mmCIF file of C-alpha atoms in Angstrom:
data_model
loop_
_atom_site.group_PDB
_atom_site.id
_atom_site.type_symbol
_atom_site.label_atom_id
_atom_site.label_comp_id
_atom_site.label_asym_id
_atom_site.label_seq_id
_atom_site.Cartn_x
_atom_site.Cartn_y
_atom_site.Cartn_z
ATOM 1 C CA UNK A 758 63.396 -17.530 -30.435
ATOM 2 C CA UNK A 759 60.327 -15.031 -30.678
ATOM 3 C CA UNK A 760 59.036 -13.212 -33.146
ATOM 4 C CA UNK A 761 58.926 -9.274 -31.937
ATOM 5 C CA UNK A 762 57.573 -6.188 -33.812
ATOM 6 C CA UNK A 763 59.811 -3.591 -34.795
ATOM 7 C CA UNK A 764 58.302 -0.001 -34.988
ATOM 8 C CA UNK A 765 60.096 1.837 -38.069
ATOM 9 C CA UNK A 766 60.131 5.207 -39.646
ATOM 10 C CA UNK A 767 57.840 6.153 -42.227
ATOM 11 C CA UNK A 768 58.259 4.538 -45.635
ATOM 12 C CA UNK A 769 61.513 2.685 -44.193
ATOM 13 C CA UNK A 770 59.500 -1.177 -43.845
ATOM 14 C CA UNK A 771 61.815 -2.325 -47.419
ATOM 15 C CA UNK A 772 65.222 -0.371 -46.024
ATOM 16 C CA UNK A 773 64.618 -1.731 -42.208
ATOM 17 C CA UNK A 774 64.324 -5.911 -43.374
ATOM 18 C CA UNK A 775 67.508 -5.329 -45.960
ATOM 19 C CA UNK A 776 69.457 -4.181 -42.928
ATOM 20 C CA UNK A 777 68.389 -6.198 -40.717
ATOM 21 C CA UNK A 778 69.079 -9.210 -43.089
ATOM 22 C CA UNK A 779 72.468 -8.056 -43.648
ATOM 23 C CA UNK A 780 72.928 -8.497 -39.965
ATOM 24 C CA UNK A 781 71.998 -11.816 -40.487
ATOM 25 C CA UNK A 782 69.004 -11.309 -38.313
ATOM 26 C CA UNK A 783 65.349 -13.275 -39.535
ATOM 27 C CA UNK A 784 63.056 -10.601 -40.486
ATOM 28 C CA UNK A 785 59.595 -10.530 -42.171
ATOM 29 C CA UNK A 786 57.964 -7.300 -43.802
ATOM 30 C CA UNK A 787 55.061 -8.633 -45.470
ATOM 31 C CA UNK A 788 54.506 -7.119 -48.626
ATOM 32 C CA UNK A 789 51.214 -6.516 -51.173
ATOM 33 C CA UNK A 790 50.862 -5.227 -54.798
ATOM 34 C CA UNK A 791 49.187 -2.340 -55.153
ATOM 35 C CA UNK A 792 48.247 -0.173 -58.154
ATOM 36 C CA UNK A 793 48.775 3.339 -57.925
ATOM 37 C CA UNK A 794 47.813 6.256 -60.136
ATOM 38 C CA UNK A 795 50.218 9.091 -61.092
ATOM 39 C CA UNK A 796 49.055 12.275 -63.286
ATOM 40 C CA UNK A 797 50.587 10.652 -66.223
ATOM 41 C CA UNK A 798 50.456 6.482 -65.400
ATOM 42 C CA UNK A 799 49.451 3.980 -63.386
ATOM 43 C CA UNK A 800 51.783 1.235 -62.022
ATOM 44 C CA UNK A 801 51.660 -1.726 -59.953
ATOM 45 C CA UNK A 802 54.100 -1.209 -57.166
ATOM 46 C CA UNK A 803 54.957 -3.452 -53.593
ATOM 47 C CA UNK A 804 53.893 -1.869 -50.368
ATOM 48 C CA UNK A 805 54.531 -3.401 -46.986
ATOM 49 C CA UNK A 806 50.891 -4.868 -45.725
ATOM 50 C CA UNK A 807 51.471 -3.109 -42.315
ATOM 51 C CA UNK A 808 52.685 0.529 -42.048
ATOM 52 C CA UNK A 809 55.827 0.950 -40.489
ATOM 53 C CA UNK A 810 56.025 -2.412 -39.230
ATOM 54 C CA UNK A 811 58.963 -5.401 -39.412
ATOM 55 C CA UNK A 812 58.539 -8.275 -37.812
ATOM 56 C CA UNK A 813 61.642 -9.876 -36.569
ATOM 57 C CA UNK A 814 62.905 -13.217 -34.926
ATOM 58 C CA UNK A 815 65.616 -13.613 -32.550
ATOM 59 C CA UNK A 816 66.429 -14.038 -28.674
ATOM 60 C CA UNK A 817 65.763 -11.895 -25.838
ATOM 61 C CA UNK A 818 69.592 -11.369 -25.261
ATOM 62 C CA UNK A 819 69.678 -9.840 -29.338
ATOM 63 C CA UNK A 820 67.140 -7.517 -28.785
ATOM 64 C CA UNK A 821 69.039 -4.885 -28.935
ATOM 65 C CA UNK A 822 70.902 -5.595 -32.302
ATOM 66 C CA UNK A 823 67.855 -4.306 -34.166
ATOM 67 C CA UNK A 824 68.909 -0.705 -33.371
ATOM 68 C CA UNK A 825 72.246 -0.864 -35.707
ATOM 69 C CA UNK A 826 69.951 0.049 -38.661
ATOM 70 C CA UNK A 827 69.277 3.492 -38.625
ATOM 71 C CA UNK A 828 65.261 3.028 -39.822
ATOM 72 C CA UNK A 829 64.210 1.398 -36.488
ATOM 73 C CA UNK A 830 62.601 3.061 -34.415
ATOM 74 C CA UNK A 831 61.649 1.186 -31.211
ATOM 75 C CA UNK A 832 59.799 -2.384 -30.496
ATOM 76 C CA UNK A 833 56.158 -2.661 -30.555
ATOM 77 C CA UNK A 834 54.501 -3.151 -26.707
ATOM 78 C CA UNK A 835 51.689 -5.048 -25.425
ATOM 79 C CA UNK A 836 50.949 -4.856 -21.543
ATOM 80 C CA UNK A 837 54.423 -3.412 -20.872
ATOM 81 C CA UNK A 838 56.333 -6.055 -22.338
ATOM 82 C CA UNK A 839 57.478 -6.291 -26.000
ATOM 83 C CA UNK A 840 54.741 -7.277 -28.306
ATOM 84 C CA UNK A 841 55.400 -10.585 -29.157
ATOM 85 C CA UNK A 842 53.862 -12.702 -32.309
ATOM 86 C CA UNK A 843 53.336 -16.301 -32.213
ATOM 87 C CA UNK A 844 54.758 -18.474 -35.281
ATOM 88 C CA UNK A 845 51.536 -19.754 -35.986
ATOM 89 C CA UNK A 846 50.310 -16.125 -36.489
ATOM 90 C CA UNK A 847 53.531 -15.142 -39.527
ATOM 91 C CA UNK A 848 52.492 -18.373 -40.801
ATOM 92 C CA UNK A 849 49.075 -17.044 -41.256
ATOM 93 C CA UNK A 850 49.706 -14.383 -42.915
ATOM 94 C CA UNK A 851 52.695 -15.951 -45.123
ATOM 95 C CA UNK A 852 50.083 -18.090 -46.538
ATOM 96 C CA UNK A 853 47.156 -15.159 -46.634
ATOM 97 C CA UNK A 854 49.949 -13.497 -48.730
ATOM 98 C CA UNK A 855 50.030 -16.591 -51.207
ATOM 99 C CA UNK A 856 46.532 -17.337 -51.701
ATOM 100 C CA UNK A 857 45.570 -13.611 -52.747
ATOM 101 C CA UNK A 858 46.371 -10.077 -53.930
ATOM 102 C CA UNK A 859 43.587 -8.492 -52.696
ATOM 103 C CA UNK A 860 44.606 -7.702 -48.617
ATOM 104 C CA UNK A 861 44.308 -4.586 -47.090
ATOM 105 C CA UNK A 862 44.598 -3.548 -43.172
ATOM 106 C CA UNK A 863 42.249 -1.042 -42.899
ATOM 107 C CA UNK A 864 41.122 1.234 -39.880
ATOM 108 C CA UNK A 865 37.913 0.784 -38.450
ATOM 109 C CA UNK A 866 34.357 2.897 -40.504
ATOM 110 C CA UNK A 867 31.067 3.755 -40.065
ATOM 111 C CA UNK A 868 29.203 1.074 -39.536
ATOM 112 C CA UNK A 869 31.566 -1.780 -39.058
ATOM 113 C CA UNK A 870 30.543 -4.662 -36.338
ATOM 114 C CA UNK A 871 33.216 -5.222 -34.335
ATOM 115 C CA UNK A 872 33.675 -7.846 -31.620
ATOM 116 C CA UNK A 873 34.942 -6.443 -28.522
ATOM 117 C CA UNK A 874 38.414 -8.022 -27.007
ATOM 118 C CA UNK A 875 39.161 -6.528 -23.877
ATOM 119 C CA UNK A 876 38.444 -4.177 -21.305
ATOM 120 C CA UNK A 877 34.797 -3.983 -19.425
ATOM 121 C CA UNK A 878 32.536 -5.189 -22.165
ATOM 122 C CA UNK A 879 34.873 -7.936 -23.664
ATOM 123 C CA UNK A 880 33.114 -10.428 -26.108
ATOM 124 C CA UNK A 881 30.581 -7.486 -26.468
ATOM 125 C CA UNK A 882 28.892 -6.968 -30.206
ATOM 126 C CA UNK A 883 29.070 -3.285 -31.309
ATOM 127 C CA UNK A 884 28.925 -0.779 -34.244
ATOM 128 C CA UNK A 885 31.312 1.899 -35.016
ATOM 129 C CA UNK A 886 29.280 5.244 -35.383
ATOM 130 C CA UNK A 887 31.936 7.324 -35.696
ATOM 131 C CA UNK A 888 36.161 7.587 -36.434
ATOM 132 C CA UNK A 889 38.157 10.169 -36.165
ATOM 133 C CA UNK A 890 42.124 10.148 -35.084
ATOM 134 C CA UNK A 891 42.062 9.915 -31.632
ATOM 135 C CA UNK A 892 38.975 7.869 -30.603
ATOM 136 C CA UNK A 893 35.939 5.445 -32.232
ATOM 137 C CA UNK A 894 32.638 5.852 -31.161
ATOM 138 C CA UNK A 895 30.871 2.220 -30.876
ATOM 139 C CA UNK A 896 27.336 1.452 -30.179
ATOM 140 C CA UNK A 897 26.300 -1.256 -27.640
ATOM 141 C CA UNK A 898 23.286 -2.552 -29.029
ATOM 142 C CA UNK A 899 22.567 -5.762 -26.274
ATOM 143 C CA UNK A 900 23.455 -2.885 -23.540
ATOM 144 C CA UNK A 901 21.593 -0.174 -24.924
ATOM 145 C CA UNK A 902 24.135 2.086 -24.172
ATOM 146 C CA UNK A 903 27.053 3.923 -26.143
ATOM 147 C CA UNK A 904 30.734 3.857 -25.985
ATOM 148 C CA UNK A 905 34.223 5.985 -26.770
ATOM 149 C CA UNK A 906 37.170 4.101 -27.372
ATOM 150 C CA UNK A 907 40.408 5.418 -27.482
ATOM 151 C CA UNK A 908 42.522 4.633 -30.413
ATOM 152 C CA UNK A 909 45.887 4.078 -29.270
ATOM 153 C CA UNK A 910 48.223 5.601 -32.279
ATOM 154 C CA UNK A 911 51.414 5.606 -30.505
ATOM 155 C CA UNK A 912 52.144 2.099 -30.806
#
């Protein structure tokens, strides 16, 4: 059994991993405490660590079962092939989760070094320069030269 990536709609993370428990399927949607401010309070609320993401583990041949709850929107794909996350990898975060409070996915900013993973100038050092919705602009120091990287935001 693999763990795959569910894609769900907005705000539906909680929703999706209730259903899909109730179909007795093994799901994980990691969740962090937040504090958030209203006009008139502030209160300490759970948020899923990943937006619109469930992580769930079943066979190939069940694939499909994910798609009786309404919140789901498709799986999450890596090289044409559903995305698929090693144990190793939940475990991480599982115990990420339990050692602190204080986790936050956050996009790429100005001025963050990155460490490239792919593509032409993989295992290259660079700095983002600029972020904006579609692309990042990174700056190839050891080249000398500069670089626009599409952000991919449909997956």
């Amino acid at each position: 059994m693999n763990w795959y990536v569910v894609y769900t709609k907005p705000k539906w993370e909680k929703k999706v991993s209730e259903q899909l428990m109730k179909l007795q399927l093994e799901c994980y949607c990691p969740l962090v405490i937040k504090e958030r401010q209203w006009s008139d309070r502030k209160k300490k609320i759970e948020v899923p660590l990943f937006n619109s993401y469930v992580f769930v583990r079943l066979n190939e041949e069940e694939r499909n079962l994910v798609f009786q709850s309404s919140g789901v929107v498709r799986y999450l794909f890596w090289l044409g092939k559903p995305a698929i996350v090693r144990d190793e990898e939940i475990n991480t975060i599982k115990k990420w989760l339990e050692k602190s409070d204080a986790i936050e996915v956050m996009p790429y900013q100005v001025g963050d070094k990155i460490k490239l993973k792919s593509g032409p100038f993989l295992n290259q050092e660079a700095v983002v320069q600029k972020v904006n919705k579609t692309h990042c602009v990174l700056v190839l120091e050891s080249m000398g030269c500069v670089l626009k990287m599409s952000l991919n935001t449909k997956n």
